[in-house]
Amino acid sequence: MAILQPQIPLSLYPHHFHLPLHSPTAAPFLCTPFKTPRKPLNLTCSSKGQDDYLIDAPVSAGDGFSFSGGKYSDGPSPSDEWFKQGKIVKAHPVSGSGDKAKDPIFGLKMGAASQASNDLFRWFCVESGNADNPTVILIHGFPSQAYSYRKVLPTLSKNYHAIAFDWLGFGFSDKPQPRYGFDYTMDEFVASLESLINEIATEKVSLVVQGYFSPIAVKYASNLQGKLNDLILLNPPLTATHANLPSALSIFSNFLLGEIFCQDPLRASDKTLTSSGPYKMKEDDAMVYRRPYLTSGSAGFALNVISKAMKKDLKAYVEETRKTLLDENWKVKTTVCWGQRDRWLSYDGVEDFLKNSKHKLIELPMAGHHVQEDCGEELGGIISGILGRRS
Protein backbone atom coordinates (compact mmCIF):
# COMPACT_ATOMS: atom_id res chain seq x y z
CA MET A 1 0.00 0.00 0.00
CA ALA A 2 2.56 2.58 -1.10
CA ILE A 3 0.13 5.24 -2.24
CA LEU A 4 0.45 7.26 0.95
CA GLN A 5 4.22 7.42 0.94
CA PRO A 6 5.56 10.92 0.23
CA GLN A 7 7.93 11.35 -2.68
CA ILE A 8 11.24 11.22 -0.83
CA PRO A 9 14.38 10.60 -2.90
CA LEU A 10 15.33 6.97 -2.71
CA SER A 11 18.95 8.01 -2.43
CA LEU A 12 18.27 8.81 1.20
CA TYR A 13 17.57 5.18 1.91
CA PRO A 14 19.99 3.05 -0.11
CA HIS A 15 20.05 -0.03 2.08
CA HIS A 16 17.04 -1.94 3.38
CA PHE A 17 17.44 -4.88 5.70
CA HIS A 18 16.13 -5.88 9.08
CA LEU A 19 17.89 -6.34 12.37
CA PRO A 20 15.84 -8.36 14.88
CA LEU A 21 16.85 -7.81 18.45
CA HIS A 22 17.92 -11.38 18.95
CA SER A 23 20.60 -11.02 16.25
CA PRO A 24 24.26 -10.91 17.40
CA THR A 25 24.62 -7.28 16.33
CA ALA A 26 21.47 -5.98 17.92
CA ALA A 27 21.01 -4.22 21.22
CA PRO A 28 19.66 -6.13 24.19
CA PHE A 29 15.90 -6.21 24.48
CA LEU A 30 13.53 -6.79 27.34
CA CYS A 31 12.62 -7.38 30.12
CA THR A 32 12.76 -8.27 33.76
CA PRO A 33 12.63 -5.22 36.01
CA PHE A 34 15.54 -4.45 38.27
CA LYS A 35 15.21 -6.12 41.65
CA THR A 36 16.37 -3.46 44.09
CA PRO A 37 15.61 0.26 44.07
CA ARG A 38 19.23 1.39 43.96
CA LYS A 39 20.47 -0.98 41.26
CA PRO A 40 20.92 -0.09 37.57
CA LEU A 41 18.17 -1.23 35.22
CA ASN A 42 19.66 -4.67 34.62
CA LEU A 43 17.22 -6.33 32.26
CA THR A 44 17.62 -9.67 30.52
CA CYS A 45 17.11 -10.47 26.87
CA SER A 46 14.03 -12.24 25.61
CA SER A 47 12.46 -11.85 22.20
CA LYS A 48 10.71 -14.58 20.24
CA GLY A 49 8.28 -15.19 17.44
CA GLN A 50 5.66 -12.68 16.40
CA ASP A 51 6.49 -10.25 19.18
CA ASP A 52 9.95 -9.48 17.78
CA TYR A 53 10.62 -5.76 17.92
CA LEU A 54 12.53 -4.88 14.78
CA ILE A 55 14.91 -1.98 14.52
CA ASP A 56 14.53 -2.25 10.73
CA ALA A 57 11.45 -3.81 9.21
CA PRO A 58 11.90 -5.79 5.99
CA VAL A 59 9.21 -5.70 3.33
CA SER A 60 7.91 -9.05 4.60
CA ALA A 61 7.27 -7.60 8.04
CA GLY A 62 6.16 -4.17 6.88
CA ASP A 63 2.78 -2.72 7.71
CA GLY A 64 2.08 -1.14 4.34
CA PHE A 65 2.97 2.35 5.47
CA SER A 66 6.64 2.06 6.33
CA PHE A 67 9.69 3.10 4.38
CA SER A 68 11.01 -0.45 4.64
CA GLY A 69 14.37 -0.56 6.32
CA GLY A 70 15.81 2.84 6.98
CA LYS A 71 19.47 1.84 7.16
CA TYR A 72 21.81 4.41 5.66
CA SER A 73 24.82 2.12 5.37
CA ASP A 74 25.96 -1.39 6.12
CA GLY A 75 27.96 -0.12 9.08
CA PRO A 76 26.64 0.88 12.50
CA SER A 77 24.40 3.94 12.37
CA PRO A 78 23.98 6.60 15.09
CA SER A 79 20.53 5.12 15.73
CA ASP A 80 22.04 1.69 16.39
CA GLU A 81 24.61 3.17 18.75
CA TRP A 82 21.97 5.09 20.68
CA PHE A 83 19.76 2.01 20.97
CA LYS A 84 22.66 0.01 22.41
CA GLN A 85 22.94 2.48 25.29
CA GLY A 86 19.38 1.82 26.41
CA LYS A 87 17.22 -0.77 28.09
CA ILE A 88 13.60 -1.80 27.64
CA VAL A 89 11.45 -1.42 30.75
CA LYS A 90 7.94 -2.80 30.96
CA ALA A 91 5.37 -0.58 32.66
CA HIS A 92 1.67 0.41 32.43
CA PRO A 93 -0.87 -2.26 31.52
CA VAL A 94 -2.03 -2.71 27.95
CA SER A 95 -5.79 -2.23 27.75
CA GLY A 96 -8.23 -3.08 24.99
CA SER A 97 -9.33 -6.37 23.51
CA GLY A 98 -5.88 -7.75 22.83
CA ASP A 99 -6.53 -7.89 19.09
CA LYS A 100 -3.69 -7.26 16.68
CA ALA A 101 -3.46 -3.62 15.63
CA LYS A 102 -4.73 -2.53 12.23
CA ASP A 103 -4.02 0.67 10.38
CA PRO A 104 -6.64 3.40 10.95
CA ILE A 105 -7.19 4.07 7.24
CA PHE A 106 -7.74 0.76 5.45
CA GLY A 107 -8.02 -1.58 8.43
CA LEU A 108 -5.06 -3.71 7.31
CA LYS A 109 -3.21 -5.72 9.94
CA MET A 110 0.02 -3.94 10.83
CA GLY A 111 3.45 -5.53 11.13
CA ALA A 112 5.22 -6.79 14.24
CA ALA A 113 6.96 -3.47 14.88
CA SER A 114 3.53 -1.83 15.20
CA GLN A 115 2.14 -4.23 17.79
CA ALA A 116 2.17 -3.48 21.51
CA SER A 117 3.29 -5.95 24.13
CA ASN A 118 0.67 -8.41 25.37
CA ASP A 119 0.75 -7.31 29.01
CA LEU A 120 2.77 -4.21 29.86
CA PHE A 121 4.02 -1.56 27.45
CA ARG A 122 7.69 -1.52 26.51
CA TRP A 123 9.51 1.75 27.22
CA PHE A 124 12.98 2.61 25.95
CA CYS A 125 15.12 4.07 28.73
CA VAL A 126 18.73 5.28 28.79
CA GLU A 127 20.37 5.19 32.21
CA SER A 128 23.53 7.06 33.17
CA GLY A 129 25.44 7.56 36.43
CA ASN A 130 25.66 5.74 39.73
CA ALA A 131 22.36 4.21 40.85
CA ASP A 132 23.21 5.09 44.46
CA ASN A 133 23.04 8.81 43.65
CA PRO A 134 19.80 10.85 43.66
CA THR A 135 17.63 10.06 40.63
CA VAL A 136 16.67 12.64 38.03
CA ILE A 137 14.30 11.65 35.21
CA LEU A 138 14.55 13.50 31.89
CA ILE A 139 11.28 13.75 29.93
CA HIS A 140 11.32 14.83 26.30
CA GLY A 141 8.79 17.09 24.65
CA PHE A 142 6.38 16.79 21.75
CA PRO A 143 7.49 15.62 19.25
CA SER A 144 10.95 14.40 20.20
CA GLN A 145 12.82 11.51 21.82
CA ALA A 146 15.01 10.75 24.82
CA TYR A 147 17.86 11.24 22.37
CA SER A 148 17.38 14.99 22.77
CA TYR A 149 19.05 14.71 26.21
CA ARG A 150 22.21 13.03 24.88
CA LYS A 151 24.33 16.11 25.67
CA VAL A 152 22.77 16.56 29.12
CA LEU A 153 23.31 13.01 30.38
CA PRO A 154 27.14 13.04 30.63
CA THR A 155 27.12 16.14 32.82
CA LEU A 156 24.31 14.94 35.08
CA SER A 157 25.78 11.46 35.46
CA LYS A 158 28.78 12.81 37.36
CA ASN A 159 26.71 13.37 40.50
CA TYR A 160 23.26 11.95 39.74
CA HIS A 161 21.49 8.83 38.55
CA ALA A 162 19.94 10.12 35.33
CA ILE A 163 17.29 8.31 33.28
CA ALA A 164 15.84 9.53 29.97
CA PHE A 165 12.96 7.67 28.33
CA ASP A 166 10.89 7.68 25.14
CA TRP A 167 7.18 8.33 25.63
CA LEU A 168 4.79 5.73 24.24
CA GLY A 169 4.41 6.59 20.57
CA PHE A 170 7.96 7.92 20.22
CA GLY A 171 11.48 6.68 19.64
CA PHE A 172 12.01 3.02 20.53
CA SER A 173 9.10 2.71 22.96
CA ASP A 174 5.87 0.93 22.01
CA LYS A 175 3.67 2.76 19.53
CA PRO A 176 0.25 1.14 19.96
CA GLN A 177 -2.48 2.06 17.55
CA PRO A 178 -5.49 3.84 19.08
CA ARG A 179 -8.15 1.41 20.28
CA TYR A 180 -5.49 -1.28 20.62
CA GLY A 181 -4.29 -0.58 24.14
CA PHE A 182 -3.59 3.18 24.33
CA ASP A 183 -5.43 6.18 22.91
CA TYR A 184 -2.82 8.87 23.66
CA THR A 185 -5.10 11.10 25.71
CA MET A 186 -3.50 13.50 28.16
CA ASP A 187 -5.02 11.58 31.07
CA GLU A 188 -3.53 8.32 29.79
CA PHE A 189 -0.11 9.94 29.56
CA VAL A 190 -0.38 11.00 33.23
CA ALA A 191 -1.31 7.47 34.31
CA SER A 192 1.41 5.88 32.20
CA LEU A 193 4.03 8.29 33.58
CA GLU A 194 3.11 7.23 37.11
CA SER A 195 3.45 3.56 36.16
CA LEU A 196 6.86 4.07 34.60
CA ILE A 197 8.27 6.12 37.47
CA ASN A 198 7.03 3.52 39.95
CA GLU A 199 8.94 0.91 37.94
CA ILE A 200 12.27 2.71 37.65
CA ALA A 201 12.45 4.59 40.95
CA THR A 202 11.06 3.64 44.35
CA GLU A 203 12.51 6.62 46.19
CA LYS A 204 12.04 10.36 45.62
CA VAL A 205 13.00 11.69 42.19
CA SER A 206 13.52 15.00 40.44
CA LEU A 207 11.83 15.56 37.08
CA VAL A 208 13.06 17.58 34.11
CA VAL A 209 10.38 17.92 31.43
CA GLN A 210 10.37 19.90 28.20
CA GLY A 211 7.71 21.65 26.18
CA TYR A 212 4.17 20.39 25.60
CA PHE A 213 4.51 17.38 27.90
CA SER A 214 5.17 19.69 30.87
CA PRO A 215 1.45 19.84 31.86
CA ILE A 216 1.53 16.03 32.06
CA ALA A 217 4.38 16.14 34.58
CA VAL A 218 2.74 18.92 36.60
CA LYS A 219 -0.50 16.92 36.76
CA TYR A 220 1.43 13.84 37.88
CA ALA A 221 3.32 15.86 40.49
CA SER A 222 0.14 17.47 41.82
CA ASN A 223 -1.18 14.01 42.67
CA LEU A 224 2.10 12.78 44.17
CA GLN A 225 3.99 15.76 45.56
CA GLY A 226 5.68 13.54 48.14
CA LYS A 227 7.39 11.60 45.35
CA LEU A 228 9.30 14.62 44.02
CA ASN A 229 12.32 16.59 45.15
CA ASP A 230 12.49 19.10 42.30
CA LEU A 231 10.54 19.90 39.15
CA ILE A 232 12.39 21.64 36.31
CA LEU A 233 10.31 22.79 33.34
CA LEU A 234 11.96 23.63 30.01
CA ASN A 235 9.91 26.10 27.94
CA PRO A 236 6.54 24.82 29.21
CA PRO A 237 3.19 26.22 27.98
CA LEU A 238 2.14 28.60 30.75
CA THR A 239 -0.02 31.34 29.24
CA ALA A 240 -3.37 31.38 27.45
CA THR A 241 -1.64 31.91 24.08
CA HIS A 242 0.44 28.79 24.69
CA ALA A 243 -2.68 26.60 24.58
CA ASN A 244 -2.75 26.77 20.78
CA LEU A 245 -0.44 24.38 18.98
CA PRO A 246 1.88 26.00 16.43
CA SER A 247 1.14 25.29 12.78
CA ALA A 248 4.16 22.97 12.58
CA LEU A 249 2.40 20.63 15.05
CA SER A 250 -1.29 21.28 14.41
CA ILE A 251 -0.87 20.29 10.76
CA PHE A 252 -0.49 16.68 11.89
CA SER A 253 -4.06 16.72 13.22
CA ASN A 254 -5.60 17.79 9.91
CA PHE A 255 -8.03 15.45 8.22
CA LEU A 256 -6.26 13.25 5.64
CA LEU A 257 -3.42 15.76 5.19
CA GLY A 258 -2.28 14.97 8.73
CA GLU A 259 -2.21 11.25 8.01
CA ILE A 260 -0.03 11.87 4.96
CA PHE A 261 2.41 14.28 6.60
CA CYS A 262 2.76 12.01 9.66
CA GLN A 263 4.21 9.33 7.38
CA ASP A 264 6.92 11.67 6.06
CA PRO A 265 10.10 11.20 8.16
CA LEU A 266 11.52 14.55 7.06
CA ARG A 267 8.43 16.53 8.00
CA ALA A 268 7.72 14.54 11.18
CA SER A 269 11.25 14.93 12.55
CA ASP A 270 13.64 17.30 10.76
CA LYS A 271 11.28 20.07 9.70
CA THR A 272 9.28 20.03 12.90
CA LEU A 273 12.20 20.09 15.32
CA THR A 274 14.13 22.75 13.42
CA SER A 275 11.09 25.04 13.06
CA SER A 276 10.91 25.67 16.82
CA GLY A 277 14.08 27.71 17.27
CA PRO A 278 17.73 28.02 16.23
CA TYR A 279 18.37 24.26 16.33
CA LYS A 280 20.30 23.08 13.27
CA MET A 281 20.00 19.32 12.94
CA LYS A 282 23.13 17.41 11.98
CA GLU A 283 22.76 14.45 9.65
CA ASP A 284 23.86 11.95 12.31
CA ASP A 285 21.14 13.26 14.63
CA ALA A 286 18.58 13.22 11.84
CA MET A 287 19.30 9.52 11.31
CA VAL A 288 18.17 8.85 14.89
CA TYR A 289 15.10 11.07 14.81
CA ARG A 290 13.91 9.67 11.47
CA ARG A 291 14.37 6.02 12.36
CA PRO A 292 10.94 5.40 13.99
CA TYR A 293 9.20 6.82 10.92
CA LEU A 294 11.38 4.81 8.54
CA THR A 295 10.78 1.55 10.34
CA SER A 296 7.00 1.55 10.59
CA GLY A 297 3.90 3.61 9.95
CA SER A 298 2.99 3.22 13.63
CA ALA A 299 5.13 6.21 14.66
CA GLY A 300 3.30 8.41 12.19
CA PHE A 301 -0.15 7.22 13.20
CA ALA A 302 0.75 7.84 16.86
CA LEU A 303 1.93 11.36 15.99
CA ASN A 304 -1.37 12.02 14.24
CA VAL A 305 -3.46 10.91 17.21
CA ILE A 306 -1.30 12.71 19.79
CA SER A 307 -1.54 15.98 17.89
CA LYS A 308 -5.34 15.63 17.81
CA ALA A 309 -5.44 14.95 21.56
CA MET A 310 -3.15 17.91 22.24
CA LYS A 311 -5.27 20.19 20.11
CA LYS A 312 -8.37 19.11 22.02
CA ASP A 313 -7.09 18.99 25.61
CA LEU A 314 -4.10 21.33 25.80
CA LYS A 315 -6.08 24.42 26.81
CA ALA A 316 -7.59 22.68 29.83
CA TYR A 317 -4.23 21.24 30.85
CA VAL A 318 -2.47 24.61 30.57
CA GLU A 319 -5.15 26.23 32.73
CA GLU A 320 -4.78 23.43 35.27
CA THR A 321 -0.99 23.84 35.21
CA ARG A 322 -1.29 27.55 35.95
CA LYS A 323 -3.73 26.91 38.76
CA THR A 324 -1.51 24.21 40.26
CA LEU A 325 1.68 26.29 40.18
CA LEU A 326 -0.12 29.24 41.77
CA ASP A 327 -1.72 27.14 44.50
CA GLU A 328 -0.36 27.87 47.98
CA ASN A 329 -0.49 24.13 48.69
CA TRP A 330 2.03 23.43 45.92
CA LYS A 331 5.18 22.38 47.79
CA VAL A 332 7.42 21.02 45.03
CA LYS A 333 10.48 23.17 44.39
CA THR A 334 9.89 24.36 40.81
CA THR A 335 12.24 26.04 38.34
CA VAL A 336 11.49 27.17 34.79
CA CYS A 337 14.34 27.35 32.28
CA TRP A 338 13.36 29.41 29.26
CA GLY A 339 15.07 29.46 25.86
CA GLN A 340 14.55 33.01 24.66
CA ARG A 341 14.62 32.11 20.97
CA ASP A 342 11.54 29.88 21.12
CA ARG A 343 9.53 30.29 17.90
CA TRP A 344 6.57 28.27 19.18
CA LEU A 345 5.88 29.72 22.63
CA SER A 346 5.97 33.46 23.26
CA TYR A 347 7.83 34.75 26.30
CA ASP A 348 5.14 37.39 26.85
CA GLY A 349 3.48 36.83 30.21
CA VAL A 350 5.88 34.10 31.37
CA GLU A 351 8.02 36.33 33.58
CA ASP A 352 4.98 37.93 35.24
CA PHE A 353 3.40 34.54 35.90
CA LEU A 354 6.54 33.20 37.55
CA LYS A 355 6.88 36.30 39.71
CA ASN A 356 3.31 35.79 40.92
CA SER A 357 3.88 32.11 41.55
CA LYS A 358 7.27 32.76 43.20
CA HIS A 359 8.96 30.04 41.16
CA LYS A 360 12.51 30.49 39.96
CA LEU A 361 13.19 31.55 36.36
CA ILE A 362 16.44 30.92 34.47
CA GLU A 363 16.74 32.52 31.05
CA LEU A 364 18.86 31.05 28.26
CA PRO A 365 19.31 33.73 25.56
CA MET A 366 20.76 31.46 22.86
CA ALA A 367 18.35 28.53 23.20
CA GLY A 368 15.01 27.90 21.53
CA HIS A 369 12.06 25.67 22.35
CA HIS A 370 14.19 22.53 22.56
CA VAL A 371 16.61 23.87 25.14
CA GLN A 372 18.43 20.57 25.54
CA GLU A 373 19.34 20.53 21.85
CA ASP A 374 20.60 24.12 21.70
CA CYS A 375 22.68 24.15 24.90
CA GLY A 376 22.78 20.61 26.28
CA GLU A 377 26.07 20.86 28.19
CA GLU A 378 25.08 24.20 29.71
CA LEU A 379 21.66 22.84 30.67
CA GLY A 380 23.29 19.84 32.33
CA GLY A 381 25.30 22.22 34.49
CA ILE A 382 22.22 24.30 35.32
CA ILE A 383 20.23 21.22 36.35
CA SER A 384 23.13 19.99 38.49
CA GLY A 385 23.29 23.39 40.16
CA ILE A 386 19.56 23.44 40.89
CA LEU A 387 19.59 19.96 42.37
CA GLY A 388 22.89 20.59 44.18
CA ARG A 389 21.45 23.48 46.14
CA ARG A 390 18.94 21.10 47.68
CA SER A 391 21.77 18.75 48.70
Coordinates of C-alpha atoms in Angstrom, one line a residue, residues 19 21 27-29 53-56 77-89 113 115 121-126 140 144-147 165-176 287-293 295 298-299:
L19 CA 17.9 -6.3 12.4
L21 CA 16.8 -7.8 18.5
A27 CA 21.0 -4.2 21.2
P28 CA 19.7 -6.1 24.2
F29 CA 15.9 -6.2 24.5
Y53 CA 10.6 -5.8 17.9
L54 CA 12.5 -4.9 14.8
I55 CA 14.9 -2.0 14.5
D56 CA 14.5 -2.2 10.7
S77 CA 24.4 3.9 12.4
P78 CA 24.0 6.6 15.1
S79 CA 20.5 5.1 15.7
D80 CA 22.0 1.7 16.4
E81 CA 24.6 3.2 18.7
W82 CA 22.0 5.1 20.7
F83 CA 19.8 2.0 21.0
K84 CA 22.7 0.0 22.4
Q85 CA 22.9 2.5 25.3
G86 CA 19.4 1.8 26.4
K87 CA 17.2 -0.8 28.1
I88 CA 13.6 -1.8 27.6
V89 CA 11.5 -1.4 30.8
A113 CA 7.0 -3.5 14.9
Q115 CA 2.1 -4.2 17.8
F121 CA 4.0 -1.6 27.5
R122 CA 7.7 -1.5 26.5
W123 CA 9.5 1.7 27.2
F124 CA 13.0 2.6 25.9
C125 CA 15.1 4.1 28.7
V126 CA 18.7 5.3 28.8
H140 CA 11.3 14.8 26.3
S144 CA 11.0 14.4 20.2
Q145 CA 12.8 11.5 21.8
A146 CA 15.0 10.7 24.8
Y147 CA 17.9 11.2 22.4
F165 CA 13.0 7.7 28.3
D166 CA 10.9 7.7 25.1
W167 CA 7.2 8.3 25.6
L168 CA 4.8 5.7 24.2
G169 CA 4.4 6.6 20.6
F170 CA 8.0 7.9 20.2
G171 CA 11.5 6.7 19.6
F172 CA 12.0 3.0 20.5
S173 CA 9.1 2.7 23.0
D174 CA 5.9 0.9 22.0
K175 CA 3.7 2.8 19.5
P176 CA 0.2 1.1 20.0
M287 CA 19.3 9.5 11.3
V288 CA 18.2 8.9 14.9
Y289 CA 15.1 11.1 14.8
R290 CA 13.9 9.7 11.5
R291 CA 14.4 6.0 12.4
P292 CA 10.9 5.4 14.0
Y293 CA 9.2 6.8 10.9
T295 CA 10.8 1.5 10.3
S298 CA 3.0 3.2 13.6
A299 CA 5.1 6.2 14.7

